[in-house]
Amino acid sequence: MHIEYTRLMSLALDKETTPAQATDLRRHLDACPECAALWQEWQVIDARLARAPMLAAPDGFAAGVQARLAAAAQRRRQSYWLGSGLLIAWGVALAALLALVGMAVWWGLQHPLEVSVTFAILLSNLSRLLCTMETAVGVINGAAFLVGGGLLVSMTGALALLWVWVMSNTRHWLRPAMWEVR
Amino acid sequence: MENQELIWLEQARCGDQSAFGRLVGAYQGPVYNLAYRMLGNASEAEDAAQETFVRMYTKLHTYQPERKLASWVLAIASHYCIDRLRRRRLVWLSLDEEPFVATLPTHQQGPEETLLRKEVRDEVQKLVERLAPSYRIPLILRYWYDLSYEEIAEVMGLSVQAIKSRLHRARLQVAAHAPTGAGSGVAAAAAPSQAGVR
């Protein structure tokens, strides 16, 4: 078998050979019994493939598509409401937590370091909660995970900023000598 | 016809469900056939074909009018079927499943003709299923949809040269696995034409 001529055979079956290629192939097939046998076989297979009919879709196919589209729309609506609810809930929780931290630090009830550690633990627990939610409601296109994850990142950033702000405004923190006016 | 389909597509983009239903009606046969040829199982093909239309619906806004609508639809279907084949796990086929009978076009045929046609279909399907998915698609598009190299390249997102190469390899693989059917009724019915180079 000569691979360069099987390429031409493939083109010939698709009627894509140039006249020169067709002549070249014909001469080769006359001279090479192995390629000529393969060409015969390819023509048989080509005819079989060409005769295979186009299958029709089963009854009720279009109705099935409509049902899927309706189900997909329903899932999108659920995702939207779940996402919106989570967003609002997290927003309220974030505002409440920040207010709580601010008050605790402002009134000197807690040391900023203790507050930071407490919130690190809280964030860790929230992450676990989100993972559980994702497992439980994973069917809702991961909306819980996406919204929750985004809020978690925002919350972490906000808390980091708060932590920096609190430290920069707290005397006798870590390096008290820095704050002494000389 | 393509113009009418483009009008339906535009209406579907604007949220007209019945226009999208008409598009489904126009393409359900070709999409189902492609899915069946790729997946080789009637129920899986129906599922894949319906999912193709759901994806098509969600991607309506990405369709570019300069592209042939049929190529776009077949591209969605073929990519989905390739993904599905990649994800395919062990599939247990129902022993009593008869995928073809329920899906044949409903014109009347005699028992002998029906048997012969079924024999051809089964044999052809077995040949196609032996190919790797990336070789299956060009062969299916070439024989069942009569697409040119350029159109197949557009559907698959490949160069024309790559399509020529894949068709060549697909034919080599099919010939390697094909039974030497010179004596079979099917082969006799499908005697080679002398068109082409000889």
JSON list of N, CA, C and O in Angstrom, two decimals, chain A residues 119-152:
[
{"chain": "A", "resi": 119, "resn": "PHE", "atom": "N", "xyz": [-12.45, 36.61, 64.17]},
{"chain": "A", "resi": 119, "resn": "PHE", "atom": "CA", "xyz": [-13.03, 36.68, 62.85]},
{"chain": "A", "resi": 119, "resn": "PHE", "atom": "C", "xyz": [-12.39, 35.71, 61.87]},
{"chain": "A", "resi": 119, "resn": "PHE", "atom": "O", "xyz": [-13.03, 35.22, 60.94]},
{"chain": "A", "resi": 120, "resn": "ALA", "atom": "N", "xyz": [-11.13, 35.40, 62.10]},
{"chain": "A", "resi": 120, "resn": "ALA", "atom": "CA", "xyz": [-10.50, 34.37, 61.27]},
{"chain": "A", "resi": 120, "resn": "ALA", "atom": "C", "xyz": [-11.22, 33.04, 61.47]},
{"chain": "A", "resi": 120, "resn": "ALA", "atom": "O", "xyz": [-11.51, 32.31, 60.51]},
{"chain": "A", "resi": 121, "resn": "ILE", "atom": "N", "xyz": [-11.54, 32.74, 62.74]},
{"chain": "A", "resi": 121, "resn": "ILE", "atom": "CA", "xyz": [-12.26, 31.49, 63.03]},
{"chain": "A", "resi": 121, "resn": "ILE", "atom": "C", "xyz": [-13.65, 31.54, 62.40]},
{"chain": "A", "resi": 121, "resn": "ILE", "atom": "O", "xyz": [-14.12, 30.58, 61.79]},
{"chain": "A", "resi": 122, "resn": "LEU", "atom": "N", "xyz": [-14.27, 32.70, 62.51]},
{"chain": "A", "resi": 122, "resn": "LEU", "atom": "CA", "xyz": [-15.62, 32.86, 61.95]},
{"chain": "A", "resi": 122, "resn": "LEU", "atom": "C", "xyz": [-15.60, 32.64, 60.43]},
{"chain": "A", "resi": 122, "resn": "LEU", "atom": "O", "xyz": [-16.44, 31.93, 59.87]},
{"chain": "A", "resi": 123, "resn": "LEU", "atom": "N", "xyz": [-14.60, 33.22, 59.77]},
{"chain": "A", "resi": 123, "resn": "LEU", "atom": "CA", "xyz": [-14.50, 33.07, 58.32]},
{"chain": "A", "resi": 123, "resn": "LEU", "atom": "C", "xyz": [-14.28, 31.62, 57.93]},
{"chain": "A", "resi": 123, "resn": "LEU", "atom": "O", "xyz": [-14.83, 31.13, 56.94]},
{"chain": "A", "resi": 124, "resn": "SER", "atom": "N", "xyz": [-13.46, 30.95, 58.72]},
{"chain": "A", "resi": 124, "resn": "SER", "atom": "CA", "xyz": [-13.21, 29.53, 58.44]},
{"chain": "A", "resi": 124, "resn": "SER", "atom": "C", "xyz": [-14.51, 28.74, 58.52]},
{"chain": "A", "resi": 124, "resn": "SER", "atom": "O", "xyz": [-14.81, 27.91, 57.65]},
{"chain": "A", "resi": 125, "resn": "ASN", "atom": "N", "xyz": [-15.30, 29.03, 59.55]},
{"chain": "A", "resi": 125, "resn": "ASN", "atom": "CA", "xyz": [-16.58, 28.33, 59.70]},
{"chain": "A", "resi": 125, "resn": "ASN", "atom": "C", "xyz": [-17.54, 28.67, 58.57]},
{"chain": "A", "resi": 125, "resn": "ASN", "atom": "O", "xyz": [-18.27, 27.82, 58.08]},
{"chain": "A", "resi": 126, "resn": "LEU", "atom": "N", "xyz": [-17.50, 29.94, 58.15]},
{"chain": "A", "resi": 126, "resn": "LEU", "atom": "CA", "xyz": [-18.37, 30.35, 57.04]},
{"chain": "A", "resi": 126, "resn": "LEU", "atom": "C", "xyz": [-18.00, 29.62, 55.75]},
{"chain": "A", "resi": 126, "resn": "LEU", "atom": "O", "xyz": [-18.86, 29.22, 54.97]},
{"chain": "A", "resi": 127, "resn": "SER", "atom": "N", "xyz": [-16.68, 29.44, 55.55]},
{"chain": "A", "resi": 127, "resn": "SER", "atom": "CA", "xyz": [-16.24, 28.71, 54.35]},
{"chain": "A", "resi": 127, "resn": "SER", "atom": "C", "xyz": [-16.79, 27.30, 54.36]},
{"chain": "A", "resi": 127, "resn": "SER", "atom": "O", "xyz": [-17.28, 26.80, 53.33]},
{"chain": "A", "resi": 128, "resn": "ARG", "atom": "N", "xyz": [-16.72, 26.67, 55.55]},
{"chain": "A", "resi": 128, "resn": "ARG", "atom": "CA", "xyz": [-17.23, 25.30, 55.66]},
{"chain": "A", "resi": 128, "resn": "ARG", "atom": "C", "xyz": [-18.74, 25.27, 55.37]},
{"chain": "A", "resi": 128, "resn": "ARG", "atom": "O", "xyz": [-19.24, 24.39, 54.69]},
{"chain": "A", "resi": 129, "resn": "LEU", "atom": "N", "xyz": [-19.40, 26.28, 55.89]},
{"chain": "A", "resi": 129, "resn": "LEU", "atom": "CA", "xyz": [-20.85, 26.35, 55.68]},
{"chain": "A", "resi": 129, "resn": "LEU", "atom": "C", "xyz": [-21.19, 26.48, 54.19]},
{"chain": "A", "resi": 129, "resn": "LEU", "atom": "O", "xyz": [-22.09, 25.84, 53.67]},
{"chain": "A", "resi": 130, "resn": "LEU", "atom": "N", "xyz": [-20.38, 27.30, 53.49]},
{"chain": "A", "resi": 130, "resn": "LEU", "atom": "CA", "xyz": [-20.60, 27.49, 52.06]},
{"chain": "A", "resi": 130, "resn": "LEU", "atom": "C", "xyz": [-20.38, 26.20, 51.29]},
{"chain": "A", "resi": 130, "resn": "LEU", "atom": "O", "xyz": [-21.12, 25.88, 50.36]},
{"chain": "A", "resi": 131, "resn": "CYS", "atom": "N", "xyz": [-19.33, 25.48, 51.68]},
{"chain": "A", "resi": 131, "resn": "CYS", "atom": "CA", "xyz": [-19.06, 24.21, 51.00]},
{"chain": "A", "resi": 131, "resn": "CYS", "atom": "C", "xyz": [-20.24, 23.25, 51.19]},
{"chain": "A", "resi": 131, "resn": "CYS", "atom": "O", "xyz": [-20.65, 22.55, 50.26]},
{"chain": "A", "resi": 132, "resn": "THR", "atom": "N", "xyz": [-20.79, 23.24, 52.39]},
{"chain": "A", "resi": 132, "resn": "THR", "atom": "CA", "xyz": [-21.94, 22.37, 52.67]},
{"chain": "A", "resi": 132, "resn": "THR", "atom": "C", "xyz": [-23.12, 22.80, 51.82]},
{"chain": "A", "resi": 132, "resn": "THR", "atom": "O", "xyz": [-23.81, 21.99, 51.22]},
{"chain": "A", "resi": 133, "resn": "MET", "atom": "N", "xyz": [-23.32, 24.12, 51.73]},
{"chain": "A", "resi": 133, "resn": "MET", "atom": "CA", "xyz": [-24.43, 24.64, 50.93]},
{"chain": "A", "resi": 133, "resn": "MET", "atom": "C", "xyz": [-24.27, 24.26, 49.47]},
{"chain": "A", "resi": 133, "resn": "MET", "atom": "O", "xyz": [-25.22, 23.87, 48.79]},
{"chain": "A", "resi": 134, "resn": "GLU", "atom": "N", "xyz": [-23.03, 24.36, 48.99]},
{"chain": "A", "resi": 134, "resn": "GLU", "atom": "CA", "xyz": [-22.77, 24.04, 47.59]},
{"chain": "A", "resi": 134, "resn": "GLU", "atom": "C", "xyz": [-23.11, 22.58, 47.32]},
{"chain": "A", "resi": 134, "resn": "GLU", "atom": "O", "xyz": [-23.67, 22.23, 46.28]},
{"chain": "A", "resi": 135, "resn": "THR", "atom": "N", "xyz": [-22.75, 21.71, 48.27]},
{"chain": "A", "resi": 135, "resn": "THR", "atom": "CA", "xyz": [-23.06, 20.29, 48.10]},
{"chain": "A", "resi": 135, "resn": "THR", "atom": "C", "xyz": [-24.57, 20.07, 48.12]},
{"chain": "A", "resi": 135, "resn": "THR", "atom": "O", "xyz": [-25.11, 19.32, 47.31]},
{"chain": "A", "resi": 136, "resn": "ALA", "atom": "N", "xyz": [-25.22, 20.79, 49.02]},
{"chain": "A", "resi": 136, "resn": "ALA", "atom": "CA", "xyz": [-26.66, 20.58, 49.18]},
{"chain": "A", "resi": 136, "resn": "ALA", "atom": "C", "xyz": [-27.46, 21.16, 48.02]},
{"chain": "A", "resi": 136, "resn": "ALA", "atom": "O", "xyz": [-28.43, 20.56, 47.57]},
{"chain": "A", "resi": 137, "resn": "VAL", "atom": "N", "xyz": [-27.05, 22.31, 47.53]},
{"chain": "A", "resi": 137, "resn": "VAL", "atom": "CA", "xyz": [-27.82, 22.96, 46.46]},
{"chain": "A", "resi": 137, "resn": "VAL", "atom": "C", "xyz": [-26.98, 23.14, 45.20]},
{"chain": "A", "resi": 137, "resn": "VAL", "atom": "O", "xyz": [-27.14, 24.10, 44.47]},
{"chain": "A", "resi": 138, "resn": "GLY", "atom": "N", "xyz": [-26.09, 22.19, 44.99]},
{"chain": "A", "resi": 138, "resn": "GLY", "atom": "CA", "xyz": [-25.19, 22.28, 43.84]},
{"chain": "A", "resi": 138, "resn": "GLY", "atom": "C", "xyz": [-25.92, 22.30, 42.51]},
{"chain": "A", "resi": 138, "resn": "GLY", "atom": "O", "xyz": [-25.39, 22.73, 41.51]},
{"chain": "A", "resi": 139, "resn": "VAL", "atom": "N", "xyz": [-27.15, 21.84, 42.51]},
{"chain": "A", "resi": 139, "resn": "VAL", "atom": "CA", "xyz": [-27.92, 21.81, 41.26]},
{"chain": "A", "resi": 139, "resn": "VAL", "atom": "C", "xyz": [-28.24, 23.20, 40.75]},
{"chain": "A", "resi": 139, "resn": "VAL", "atom": "O", "xyz": [-28.57, 23.38, 39.60]},
{"chain": "A", "resi": 140, "resn": "ILE", "atom": "N", "xyz": [-28.11, 24.21, 41.63]},
{"chain": "A", "resi": 140, "resn": "ILE", "atom": "CA", "xyz": [-28.51, 25.56, 41.21]},
{"chain": "A", "resi": 140, "resn": "ILE", "atom": "C", "xyz": [-27.32, 26.27, 40.59]},
{"chain": "A", "resi": 140, "resn": "ILE", "atom": "O", "xyz": [-26.93, 27.36, 40.99]},
{"chain": "A", "resi": 141, "resn": "ASN", "atom": "N", "xyz": [-26.74, 25.60, 39.60]},
{"chain": "A", "resi": 141, "resn": "ASN", "atom": "CA", "xyz": [-25.67, 26.18, 38.79]},
{"chain": "A", "resi": 141, "resn": "ASN", "atom": "C", "xyz": [-24.54, 26.78, 39.63]},
{"chain": "A", "resi": 141, "resn": "ASN", "atom": "O", "xyz": [-23.89, 27.72, 39.22]},
{"chain": "A", "resi": 142, "resn": "GLY", "atom": "N", "xyz": [-24.30, 26.27, 40.83]},
{"chain": "A", "resi": 142, "resn": "GLY", "atom": "CA", "xyz": [-23.21, 26.76, 41.64]},
{"chain": "A", "resi": 142, "resn": "GLY", "atom": "C", "xyz": [-23.40, 28.19, 42.09]},
{"chain": "A", "resi": 142, "resn": "GLY", "atom": "O", "xyz": [-22.43, 28.86, 42.47]},
{"chain": "A", "resi": 143, "resn": "ALA", "atom": "N", "xyz": [-24.63, 28.70, 42.05]},
{"chain": "A", "resi": 143, "resn": "ALA", "atom": "CA", "xyz": [-24.86, 30.10, 42.40]},
{"chain": "A", "resi": 143, "resn": "ALA", "atom": "C", "xyz": [-24.47, 30.38, 43.85]},
{"chain": "A", "resi": 143, "resn": "ALA", "atom": "O", "xyz": [-23.84, 31.40, 44.16]},
{"chain": "A", "resi": 144, "resn": "ALA", "atom": "N", "xyz": [-24.80, 29.44, 44.73]},
{"chain": "A", "resi": 144, "resn": "ALA", "atom": "CA", "xyz": [-24.48, 29.62, 46.14]},
{"chain": "A", "resi": 144, "resn": "ALA", "atom": "C", "xyz": [-22.97, 29.75, 46.32]},
{"chain": "A", "resi": 144, "resn": "ALA", "atom": "O", "xyz": [-22.48, 30.62, 47.04]},
{"chain": "A", "resi": 145, "resn": "PHE", "atom": "N", "xyz": [-22.26, 28.90, 45.60]},
{"chain": "A", "resi": 145, "resn": "PHE", "atom": "CA", "xyz": [-20.80, 28.91, 45.73]},
{"chain": "A", "resi": 145, "resn": "PHE", "atom": "C", "xyz": [-20.22, 30.21, 45.18]},
{"chain": "A", "resi": 145, "resn": "PHE", "atom": "O", "xyz": [-19.38, 30.84, 45.80]},
{"chain": "A", "resi": 146, "resn": "LEU", "atom": "N", "xyz": [-20.72, 30.62, 44.01]},
{"chain": "A", "resi": 146, "resn": "LEU", "atom": "CA", "xyz": [-20.17, 31.82, 43.38]},
{"chain": "A", "resi": 146, "resn": "LEU", "atom": "C", "xyz": [-20.44, 33.07, 44.22]},
{"chain": "A", "resi": 146, "resn": "LEU", "atom": "O", "xyz": [-19.54, 33.86, 44.51]},
{"chain": "A", "resi": 147, "resn": "VAL", "atom": "N", "xyz": [-21.71, 33.23, 44.59]},
{"chain": "A", "resi": 147, "resn": "VAL", "atom": "CA", "xyz": [-22.09, 34.42, 45.35]},
{"chain": "A", "resi": 147, "resn": "VAL", "atom": "C", "xyz": [-21.41, 34.39, 46.72]},
{"chain": "A", "resi": 147, "resn": "VAL", "atom": "O", "xyz": [-20.81, 35.37, 47.17]},
{"chain": "A", "resi": 148, "resn": "GLY", "atom": "N", "xyz": [-21.50, 33.23, 47.37]},
{"chain": "A", "resi": 148, "resn": "GLY", "atom": "CA", "xyz": [-20.90, 33.10, 48.69]},
{"chain": "A", "resi": 148, "resn": "GLY", "atom": "C", "xyz": [-19.40, 33.30, 48.65]},
{"chain": "A", "resi": 148, "resn": "GLY", "atom": "O", "xyz": [-18.84, 34.02, 49.48]},
{"chain": "A", "resi": 149, "resn": "GLY", "atom": "N", "xyz": [-18.76, 32.70, 47.65]},
{"chain": "A", "resi": 149, "resn": "GLY", "atom": "CA", "xyz": [-17.30, 32.83, 47.53]},
{"chain": "A", "resi": 149, "resn": "GLY", "atom": "C", "xyz": [-16.91, 34.27, 47.29]},
{"chain": "A", "resi": 149, "resn": "GLY", "atom": "O", "xyz": [-15.96, 34.78, 47.89]},
{"chain": "A", "resi": 150, "resn": "GLY", "atom": "N", "xyz": [-17.65, 34.94, 46.40]},
{"chain": "A", "resi": 150, "resn": "GLY", "atom": "CA", "xyz": [-17.35, 36.36, 46.13]},
{"chain": "A", "resi": 150, "resn": "GLY", "atom": "C", "xyz": [-17.49, 37.20, 47.37]},
{"chain": "A", "resi": 150, "resn": "GLY", "atom": "O", "xyz": [-16.65, 38.06, 47.67]},
{"chain": "A", "resi": 151, "resn": "LEU", "atom": "N", "xyz": [-18.55, 36.95, 48.11]},
{"chain": "A", "resi": 151, "resn": "LEU", "atom": "CA", "xyz": [-18.76, 37.72, 49.34]},
{"chain": "A", "resi": 151, "resn": "LEU", "atom": "C", "xyz": [-17.70, 37.41, 50.38]},
{"chain": "A", "resi": 151, "resn": "LEU", "atom": "O", "xyz": [-17.27, 38.29, 51.13]},
{"chain": "A", "resi": 152, "resn": "LEU", "atom": "N", "xyz": [-17.30, 36.16, 50.42]},
{"chain": "A", "resi": 152, "resn": "LEU", "atom": "CA", "xyz": [-16.27, 35.77, 51.39]},
{"chain": "A", "resi": 152, "resn": "LEU", "atom": "C", "xyz": [-14.97, 36.53, 51.11]},
{"chain": "A", "resi": 152, "resn": "LEU", "atom": "O", "xyz": [-14.32, 37.06, 52.01]}
]
